Short mmCIF file of N, CA and C in Angstrom, two decimals:
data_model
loop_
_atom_site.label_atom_id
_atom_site.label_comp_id
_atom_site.label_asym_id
_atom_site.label_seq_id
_atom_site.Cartn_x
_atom_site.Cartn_y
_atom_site.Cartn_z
N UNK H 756 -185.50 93.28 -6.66
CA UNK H 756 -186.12 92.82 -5.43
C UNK H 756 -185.01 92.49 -4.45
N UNK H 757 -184.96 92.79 -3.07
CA UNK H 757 -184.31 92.43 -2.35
C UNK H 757 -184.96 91.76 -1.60
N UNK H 758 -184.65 91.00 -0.16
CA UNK H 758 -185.20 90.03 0.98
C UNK H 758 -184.56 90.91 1.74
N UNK H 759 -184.95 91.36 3.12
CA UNK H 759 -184.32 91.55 4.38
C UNK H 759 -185.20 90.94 5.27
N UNK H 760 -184.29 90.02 6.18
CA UNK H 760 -184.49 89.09 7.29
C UNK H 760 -184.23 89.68 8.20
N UNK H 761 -185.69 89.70 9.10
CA UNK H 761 -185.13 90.78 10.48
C UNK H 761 -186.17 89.80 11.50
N UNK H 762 -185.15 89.29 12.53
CA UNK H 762 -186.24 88.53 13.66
C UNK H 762 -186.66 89.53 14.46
N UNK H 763 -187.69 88.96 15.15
CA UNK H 763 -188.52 89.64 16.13
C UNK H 763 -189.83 89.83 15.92
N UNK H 764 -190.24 90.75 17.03
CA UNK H 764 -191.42 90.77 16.98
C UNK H 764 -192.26 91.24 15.80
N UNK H 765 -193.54 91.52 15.58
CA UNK H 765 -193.75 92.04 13.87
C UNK H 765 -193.77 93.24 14.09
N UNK H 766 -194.10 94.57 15.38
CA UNK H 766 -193.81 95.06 15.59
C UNK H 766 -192.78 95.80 15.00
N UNK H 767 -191.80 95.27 15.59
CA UNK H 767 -190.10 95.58 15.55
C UNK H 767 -189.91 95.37 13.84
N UNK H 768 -190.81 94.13 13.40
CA UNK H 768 -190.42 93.73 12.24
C UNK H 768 -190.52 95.37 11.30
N UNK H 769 -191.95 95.48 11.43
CA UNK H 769 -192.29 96.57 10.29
C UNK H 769 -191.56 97.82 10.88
N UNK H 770 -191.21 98.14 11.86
CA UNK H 770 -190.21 99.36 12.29
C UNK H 770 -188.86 99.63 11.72
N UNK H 771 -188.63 98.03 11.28
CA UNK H 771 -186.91 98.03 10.97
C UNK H 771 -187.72 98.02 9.29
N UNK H 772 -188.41 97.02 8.69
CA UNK H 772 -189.38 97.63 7.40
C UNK H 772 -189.35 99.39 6.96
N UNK H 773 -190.04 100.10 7.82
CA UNK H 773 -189.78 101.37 7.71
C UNK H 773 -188.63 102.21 7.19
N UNK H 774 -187.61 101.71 8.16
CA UNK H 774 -186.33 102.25 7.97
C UNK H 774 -185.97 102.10 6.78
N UNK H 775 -185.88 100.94 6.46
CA UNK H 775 -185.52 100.06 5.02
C UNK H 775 -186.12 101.05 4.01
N UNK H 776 -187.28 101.09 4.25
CA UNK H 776 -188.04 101.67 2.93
C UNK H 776 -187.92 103.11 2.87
N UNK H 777 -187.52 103.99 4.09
CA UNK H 777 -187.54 105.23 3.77
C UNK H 777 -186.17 105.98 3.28
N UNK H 778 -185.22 104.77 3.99
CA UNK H 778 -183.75 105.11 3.00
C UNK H 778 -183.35 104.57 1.84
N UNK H 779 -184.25 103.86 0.69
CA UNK H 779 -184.10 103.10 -0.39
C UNK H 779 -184.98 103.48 -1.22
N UNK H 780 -185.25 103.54 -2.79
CA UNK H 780 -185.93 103.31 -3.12
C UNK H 780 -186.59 102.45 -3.83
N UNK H 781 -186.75 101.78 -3.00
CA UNK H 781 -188.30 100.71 -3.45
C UNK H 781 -189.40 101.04 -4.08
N UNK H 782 -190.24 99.96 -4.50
CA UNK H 782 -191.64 100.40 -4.83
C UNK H 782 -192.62 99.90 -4.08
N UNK H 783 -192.65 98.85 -3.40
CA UNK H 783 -192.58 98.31 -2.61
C UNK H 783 -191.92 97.47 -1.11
N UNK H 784 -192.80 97.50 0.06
CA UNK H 784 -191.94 96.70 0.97
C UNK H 784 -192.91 95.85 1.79
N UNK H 785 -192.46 95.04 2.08
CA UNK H 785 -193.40 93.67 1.97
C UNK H 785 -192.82 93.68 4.29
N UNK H 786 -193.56 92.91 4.44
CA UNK H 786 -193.36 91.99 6.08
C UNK H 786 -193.93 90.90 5.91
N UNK H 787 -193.06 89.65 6.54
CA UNK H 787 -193.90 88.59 6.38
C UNK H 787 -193.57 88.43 8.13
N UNK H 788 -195.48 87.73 8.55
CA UNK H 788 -195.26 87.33 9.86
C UNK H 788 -196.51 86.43 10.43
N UNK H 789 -196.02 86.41 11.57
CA UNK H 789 -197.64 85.15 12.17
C UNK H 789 -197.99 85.84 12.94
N UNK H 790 -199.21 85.44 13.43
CA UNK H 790 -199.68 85.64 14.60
C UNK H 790 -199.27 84.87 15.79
N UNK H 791 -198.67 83.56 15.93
CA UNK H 791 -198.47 82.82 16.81
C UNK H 791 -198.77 83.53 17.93
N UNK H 792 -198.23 83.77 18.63
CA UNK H 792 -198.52 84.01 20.23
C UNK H 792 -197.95 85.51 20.41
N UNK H 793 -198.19 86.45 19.50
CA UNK H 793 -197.45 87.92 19.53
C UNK H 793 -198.92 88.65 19.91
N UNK H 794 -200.31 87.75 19.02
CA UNK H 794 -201.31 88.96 19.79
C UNK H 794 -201.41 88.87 20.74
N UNK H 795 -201.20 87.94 21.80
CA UNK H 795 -201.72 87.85 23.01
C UNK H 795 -201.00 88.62 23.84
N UNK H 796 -199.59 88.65 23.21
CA UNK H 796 -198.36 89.47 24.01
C UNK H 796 -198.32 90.64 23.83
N UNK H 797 -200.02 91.52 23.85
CA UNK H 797 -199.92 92.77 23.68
C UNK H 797 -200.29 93.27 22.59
N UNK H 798 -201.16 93.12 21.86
CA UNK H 798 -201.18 93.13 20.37
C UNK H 798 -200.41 93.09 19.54
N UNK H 799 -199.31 92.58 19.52
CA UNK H 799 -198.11 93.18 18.80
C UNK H 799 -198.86 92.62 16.65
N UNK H 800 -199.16 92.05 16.96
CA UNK H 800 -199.71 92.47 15.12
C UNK H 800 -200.68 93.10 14.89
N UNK H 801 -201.59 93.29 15.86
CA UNK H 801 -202.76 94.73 15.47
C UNK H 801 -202.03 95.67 14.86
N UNK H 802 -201.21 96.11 15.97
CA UNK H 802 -200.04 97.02 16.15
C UNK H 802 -198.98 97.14 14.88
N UNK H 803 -198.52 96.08 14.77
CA UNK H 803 -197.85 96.21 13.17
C UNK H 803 -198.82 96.26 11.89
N UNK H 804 -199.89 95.69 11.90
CA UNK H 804 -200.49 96.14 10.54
C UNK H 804 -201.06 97.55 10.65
N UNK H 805 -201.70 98.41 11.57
CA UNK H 805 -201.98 99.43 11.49
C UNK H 805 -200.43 100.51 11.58
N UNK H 806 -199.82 100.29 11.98
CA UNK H 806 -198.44 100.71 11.75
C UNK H 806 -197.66 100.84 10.34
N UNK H 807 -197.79 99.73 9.61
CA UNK H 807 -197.47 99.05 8.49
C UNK H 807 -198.67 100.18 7.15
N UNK H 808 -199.81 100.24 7.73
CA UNK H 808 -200.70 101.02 6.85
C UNK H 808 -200.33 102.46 6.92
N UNK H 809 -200.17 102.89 8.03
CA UNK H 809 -199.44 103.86 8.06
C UNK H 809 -197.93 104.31 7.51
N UNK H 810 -197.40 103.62 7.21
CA UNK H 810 -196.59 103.72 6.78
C UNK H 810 -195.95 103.57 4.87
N UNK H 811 -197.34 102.80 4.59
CA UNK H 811 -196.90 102.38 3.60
C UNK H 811 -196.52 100.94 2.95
N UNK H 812 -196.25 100.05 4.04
CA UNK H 812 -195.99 98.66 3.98
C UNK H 812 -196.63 97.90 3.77
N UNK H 813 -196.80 97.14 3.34
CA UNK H 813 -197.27 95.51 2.83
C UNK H 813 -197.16 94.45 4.16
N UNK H 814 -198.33 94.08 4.53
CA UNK H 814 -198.13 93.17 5.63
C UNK H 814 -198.66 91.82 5.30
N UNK H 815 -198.11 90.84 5.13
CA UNK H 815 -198.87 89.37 4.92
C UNK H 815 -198.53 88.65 6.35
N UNK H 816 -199.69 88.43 6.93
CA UNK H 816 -199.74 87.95 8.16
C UNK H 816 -200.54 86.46 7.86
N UNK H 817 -199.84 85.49 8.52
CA UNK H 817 -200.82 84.04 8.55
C UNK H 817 -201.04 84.22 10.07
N UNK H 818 -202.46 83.37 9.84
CA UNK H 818 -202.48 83.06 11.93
C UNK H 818 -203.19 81.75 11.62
N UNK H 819 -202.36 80.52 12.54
CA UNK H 819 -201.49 81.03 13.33
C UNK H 819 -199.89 81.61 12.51
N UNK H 820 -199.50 80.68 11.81
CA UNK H 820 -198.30 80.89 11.28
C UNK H 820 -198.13 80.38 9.97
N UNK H 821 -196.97 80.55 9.33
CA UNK H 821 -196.59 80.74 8.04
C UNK H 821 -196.99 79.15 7.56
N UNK H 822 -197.21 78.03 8.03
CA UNK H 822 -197.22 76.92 7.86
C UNK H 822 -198.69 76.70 7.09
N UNK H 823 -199.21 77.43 7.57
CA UNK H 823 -201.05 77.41 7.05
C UNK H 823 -200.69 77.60 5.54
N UNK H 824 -199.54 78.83 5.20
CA UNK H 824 -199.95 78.75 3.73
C UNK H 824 -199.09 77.58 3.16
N UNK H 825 -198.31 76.67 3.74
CA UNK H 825 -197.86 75.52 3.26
C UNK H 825 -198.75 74.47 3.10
N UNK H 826 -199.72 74.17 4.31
CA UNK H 826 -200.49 73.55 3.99
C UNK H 826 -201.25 73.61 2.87
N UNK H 827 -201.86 74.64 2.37
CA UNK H 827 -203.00 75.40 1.70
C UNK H 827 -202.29 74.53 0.12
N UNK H 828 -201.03 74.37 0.24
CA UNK H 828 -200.82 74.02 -1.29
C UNK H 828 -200.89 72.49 -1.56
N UNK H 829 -201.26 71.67 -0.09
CA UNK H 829 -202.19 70.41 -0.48
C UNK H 829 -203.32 70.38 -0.24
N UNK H 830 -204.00 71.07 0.83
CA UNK H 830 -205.59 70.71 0.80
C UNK H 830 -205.97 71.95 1.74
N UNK H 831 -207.34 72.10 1.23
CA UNK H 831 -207.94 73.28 1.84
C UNK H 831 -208.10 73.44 3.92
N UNK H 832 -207.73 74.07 4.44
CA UNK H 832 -207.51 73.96 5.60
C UNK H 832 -209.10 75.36 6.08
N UNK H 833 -210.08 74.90 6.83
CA UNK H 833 -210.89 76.04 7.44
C UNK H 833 -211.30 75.74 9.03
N UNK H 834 -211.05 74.75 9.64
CA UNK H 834 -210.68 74.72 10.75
C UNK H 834 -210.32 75.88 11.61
N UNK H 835 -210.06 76.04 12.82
CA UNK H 835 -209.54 76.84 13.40
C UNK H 835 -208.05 76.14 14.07
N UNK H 836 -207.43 76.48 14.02
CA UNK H 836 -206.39 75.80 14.58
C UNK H 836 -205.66 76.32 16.13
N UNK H 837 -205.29 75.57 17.25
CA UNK H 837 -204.88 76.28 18.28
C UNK H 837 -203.75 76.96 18.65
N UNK H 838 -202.79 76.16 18.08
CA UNK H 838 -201.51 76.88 18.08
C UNK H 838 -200.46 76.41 16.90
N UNK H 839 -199.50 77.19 16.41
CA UNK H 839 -198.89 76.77 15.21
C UNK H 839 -198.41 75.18 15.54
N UNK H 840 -198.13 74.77 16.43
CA UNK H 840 -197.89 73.58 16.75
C UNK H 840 -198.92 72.23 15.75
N UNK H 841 -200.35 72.65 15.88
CA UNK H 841 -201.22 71.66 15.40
C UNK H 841 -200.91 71.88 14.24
N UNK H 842 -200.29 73.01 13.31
CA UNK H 842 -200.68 73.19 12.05
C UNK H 842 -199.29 72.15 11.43
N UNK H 843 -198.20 72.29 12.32
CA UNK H 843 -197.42 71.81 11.82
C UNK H 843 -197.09 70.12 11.89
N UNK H 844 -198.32 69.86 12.85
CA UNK H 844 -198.46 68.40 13.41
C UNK H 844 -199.61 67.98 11.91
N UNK H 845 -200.05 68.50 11.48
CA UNK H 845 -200.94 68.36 10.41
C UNK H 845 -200.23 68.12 9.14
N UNK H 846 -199.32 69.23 9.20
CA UNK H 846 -198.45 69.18 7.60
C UNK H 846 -197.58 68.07 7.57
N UNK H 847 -196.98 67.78 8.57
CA UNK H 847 -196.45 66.57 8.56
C UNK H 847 -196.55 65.17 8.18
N UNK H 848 -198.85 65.43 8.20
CA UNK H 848 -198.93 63.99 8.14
C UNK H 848 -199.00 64.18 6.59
N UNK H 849 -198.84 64.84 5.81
CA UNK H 849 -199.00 65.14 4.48
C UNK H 849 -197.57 64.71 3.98
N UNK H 850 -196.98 65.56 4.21
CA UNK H 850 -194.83 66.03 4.33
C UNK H 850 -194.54 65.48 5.91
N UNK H 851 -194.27 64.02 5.79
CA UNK H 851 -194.03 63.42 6.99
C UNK H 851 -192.35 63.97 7.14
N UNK H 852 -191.11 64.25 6.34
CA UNK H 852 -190.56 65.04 6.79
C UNK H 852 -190.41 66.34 6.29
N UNK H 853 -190.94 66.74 6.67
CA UNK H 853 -191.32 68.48 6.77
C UNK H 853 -190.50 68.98 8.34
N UNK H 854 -189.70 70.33 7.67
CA UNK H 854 -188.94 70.60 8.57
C UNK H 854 -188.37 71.94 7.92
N UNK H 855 -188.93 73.07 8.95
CA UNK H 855 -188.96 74.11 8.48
C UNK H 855 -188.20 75.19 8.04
N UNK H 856 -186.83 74.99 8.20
CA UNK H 856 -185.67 75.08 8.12
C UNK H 856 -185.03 74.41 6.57
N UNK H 857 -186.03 73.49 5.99
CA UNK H 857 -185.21 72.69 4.93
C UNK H 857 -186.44 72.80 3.45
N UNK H 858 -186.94 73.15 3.59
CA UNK H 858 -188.15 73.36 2.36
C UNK H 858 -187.88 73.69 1.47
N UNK H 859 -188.49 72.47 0.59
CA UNK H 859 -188.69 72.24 -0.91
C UNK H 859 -189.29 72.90 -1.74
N UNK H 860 -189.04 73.15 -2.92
CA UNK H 860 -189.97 73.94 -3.55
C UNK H 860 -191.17 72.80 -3.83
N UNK H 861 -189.75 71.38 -4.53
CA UNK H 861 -190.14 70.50 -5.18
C UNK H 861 -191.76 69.94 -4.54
N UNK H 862 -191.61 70.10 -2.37
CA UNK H 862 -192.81 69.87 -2.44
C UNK H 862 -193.88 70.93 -2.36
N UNK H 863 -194.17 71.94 -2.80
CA UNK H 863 -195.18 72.89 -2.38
C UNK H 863 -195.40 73.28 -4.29
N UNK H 864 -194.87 73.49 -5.16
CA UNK H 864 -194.59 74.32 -6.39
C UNK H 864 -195.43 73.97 -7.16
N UNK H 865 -196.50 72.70 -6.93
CA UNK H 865 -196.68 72.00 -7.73
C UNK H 865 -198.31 72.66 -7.79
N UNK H 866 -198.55 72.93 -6.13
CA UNK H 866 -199.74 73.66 -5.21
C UNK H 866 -199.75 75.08 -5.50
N UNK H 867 -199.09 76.05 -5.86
CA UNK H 867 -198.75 77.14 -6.11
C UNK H 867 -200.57 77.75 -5.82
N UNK H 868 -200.93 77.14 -7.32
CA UNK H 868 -202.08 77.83 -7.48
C UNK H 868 -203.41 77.66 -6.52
N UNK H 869 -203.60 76.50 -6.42
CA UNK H 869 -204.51 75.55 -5.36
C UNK H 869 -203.76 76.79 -4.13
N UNK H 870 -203.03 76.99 -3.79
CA UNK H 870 -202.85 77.68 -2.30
C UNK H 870 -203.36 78.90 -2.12
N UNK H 871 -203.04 79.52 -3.49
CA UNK H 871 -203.30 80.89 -3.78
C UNK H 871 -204.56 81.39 -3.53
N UNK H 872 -205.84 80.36 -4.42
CA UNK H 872 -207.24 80.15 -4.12
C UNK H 872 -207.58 79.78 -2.65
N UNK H 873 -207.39 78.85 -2.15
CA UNK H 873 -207.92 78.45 -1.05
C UNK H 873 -207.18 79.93 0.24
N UNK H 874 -206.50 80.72 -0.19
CA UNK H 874 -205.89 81.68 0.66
C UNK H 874 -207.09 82.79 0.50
N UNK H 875 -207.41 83.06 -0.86
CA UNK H 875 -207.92 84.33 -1.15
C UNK H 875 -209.39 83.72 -0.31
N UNK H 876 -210.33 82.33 -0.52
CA UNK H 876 -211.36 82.42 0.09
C UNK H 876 -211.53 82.33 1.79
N UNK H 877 -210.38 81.90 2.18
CA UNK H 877 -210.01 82.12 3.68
C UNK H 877 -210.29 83.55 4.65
N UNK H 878 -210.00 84.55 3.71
CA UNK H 878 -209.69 85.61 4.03
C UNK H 878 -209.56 87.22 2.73
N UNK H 879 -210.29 86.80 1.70
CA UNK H 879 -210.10 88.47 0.61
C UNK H 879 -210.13 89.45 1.38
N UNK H 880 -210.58 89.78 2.51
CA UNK H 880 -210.27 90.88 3.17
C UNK H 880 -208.95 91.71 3.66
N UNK H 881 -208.24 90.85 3.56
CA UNK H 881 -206.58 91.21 4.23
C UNK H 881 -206.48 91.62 5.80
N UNK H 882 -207.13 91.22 5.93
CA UNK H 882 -207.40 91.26 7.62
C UNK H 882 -206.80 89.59 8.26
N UNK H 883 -206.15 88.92 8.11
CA UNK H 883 -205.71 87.44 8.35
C UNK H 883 -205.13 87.70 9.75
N UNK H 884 -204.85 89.11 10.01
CA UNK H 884 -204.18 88.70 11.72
C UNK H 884 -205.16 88.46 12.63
N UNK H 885 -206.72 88.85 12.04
CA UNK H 885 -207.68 88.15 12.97
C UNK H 885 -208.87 86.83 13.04
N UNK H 886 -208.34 86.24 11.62
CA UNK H 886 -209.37 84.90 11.21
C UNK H 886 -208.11 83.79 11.35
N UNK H 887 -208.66 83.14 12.09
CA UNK H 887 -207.67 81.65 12.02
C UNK H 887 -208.63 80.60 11.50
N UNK H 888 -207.85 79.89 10.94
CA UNK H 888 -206.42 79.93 9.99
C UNK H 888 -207.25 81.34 8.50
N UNK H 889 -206.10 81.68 8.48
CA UNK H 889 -205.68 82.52 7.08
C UNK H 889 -204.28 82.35 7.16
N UNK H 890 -203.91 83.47 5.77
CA UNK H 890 -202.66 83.75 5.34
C UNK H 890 -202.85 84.97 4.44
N UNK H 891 -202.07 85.69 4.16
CA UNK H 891 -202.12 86.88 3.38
C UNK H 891 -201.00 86.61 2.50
N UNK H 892 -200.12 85.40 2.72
CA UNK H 892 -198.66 85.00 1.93
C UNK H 892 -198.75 85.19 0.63
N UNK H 893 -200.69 84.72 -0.10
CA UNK H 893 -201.24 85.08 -1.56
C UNK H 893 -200.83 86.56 -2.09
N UNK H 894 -200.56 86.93 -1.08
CA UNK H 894 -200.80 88.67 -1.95
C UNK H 894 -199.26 89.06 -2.19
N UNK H 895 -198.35 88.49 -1.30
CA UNK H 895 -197.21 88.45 -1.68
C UNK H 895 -196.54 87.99 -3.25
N UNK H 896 -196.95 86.70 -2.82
CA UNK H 896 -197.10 85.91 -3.98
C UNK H 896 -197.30 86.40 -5.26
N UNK H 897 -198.60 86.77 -5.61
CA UNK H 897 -199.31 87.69 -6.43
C UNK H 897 -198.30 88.64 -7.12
N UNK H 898 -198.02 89.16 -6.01
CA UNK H 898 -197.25 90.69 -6.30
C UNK H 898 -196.24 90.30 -6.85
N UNK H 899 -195.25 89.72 -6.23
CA UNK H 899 -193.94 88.69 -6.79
C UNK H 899 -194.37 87.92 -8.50
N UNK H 900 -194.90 87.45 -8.47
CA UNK H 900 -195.37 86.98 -9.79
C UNK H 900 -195.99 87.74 -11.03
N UNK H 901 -196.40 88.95 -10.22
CA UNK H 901 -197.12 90.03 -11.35
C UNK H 901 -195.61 90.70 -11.83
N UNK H 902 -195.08 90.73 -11.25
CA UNK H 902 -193.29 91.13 -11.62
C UNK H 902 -192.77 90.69 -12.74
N UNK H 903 -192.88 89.50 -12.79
CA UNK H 903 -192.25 88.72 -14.08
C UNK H 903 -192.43 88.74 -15.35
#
């Protein structure tokens, strides 16, 4: 398994994805991304998951953002949320320092499974770039763990 970290848009993300995957061989290639404020800027994740299908790629999209599936591993979240901002004003009051840059396994690992569930009934469709809150991070997950 490798990680490649590529900022930007998800767009751009699964384009530079592409590349990756068509000069390597993988068996897989994964994108992780949000929705935050990229659909509005044009679809840009419509755009990468139908891109991403086309291609072959694995897309786990949360909307708004990756924080939903952090939450998910203390308590069930079905709300709609407005912008990743609330989600992370939420996790906080849980993980008062929570800081996204510094994450624990110690606090989420424990939730693993509880997240996994409350992800799959959010959203089994794999469509998460258009139900808020979801996450598709489960299928990652999944996949990563069916490995072992």
């Amino acid at each position: 398994m490798r990680l490649a970290l590529k900022p930007g848009s998800p767009d751009q993300l699964v384009h530079h994805a592409q590349g990756e995957f068509d000069r390597t061989r993988f068996d897989e290639a994964w994108c992780v991304t949000d929705v935050d404020h990229y659909e509005r800027e044009g679809g840009k994740v419509s755009a990468a998951v139908t891109l991403a299908a086309a291609a072959g790629i694995q897309v786990a999209v949360s909307n708004p953002c990756f924080e939903v599936w952090l939450l998910l591993h203390h308590e069930p979240c079905t709300a709609a949320y407005e912008n990743c901002t609330a989600v992370v004003r939420r996790l906080r009051k849980i993980l008062p320092s929570y800081d996204k840059t510094r994450l624990s396994f110690d606090d989420f690992g424990d939730g693993l499974d509880r997240a996994i569930e409350r992800a799959q009934r959010l959203d089994p469709s794999g469509r998460e770039h258009v139900r808020n809150p979801s996450t598709g991070v489960w299928r990652l997950v999944t996949a990563i763990l069916e490995q072992k």
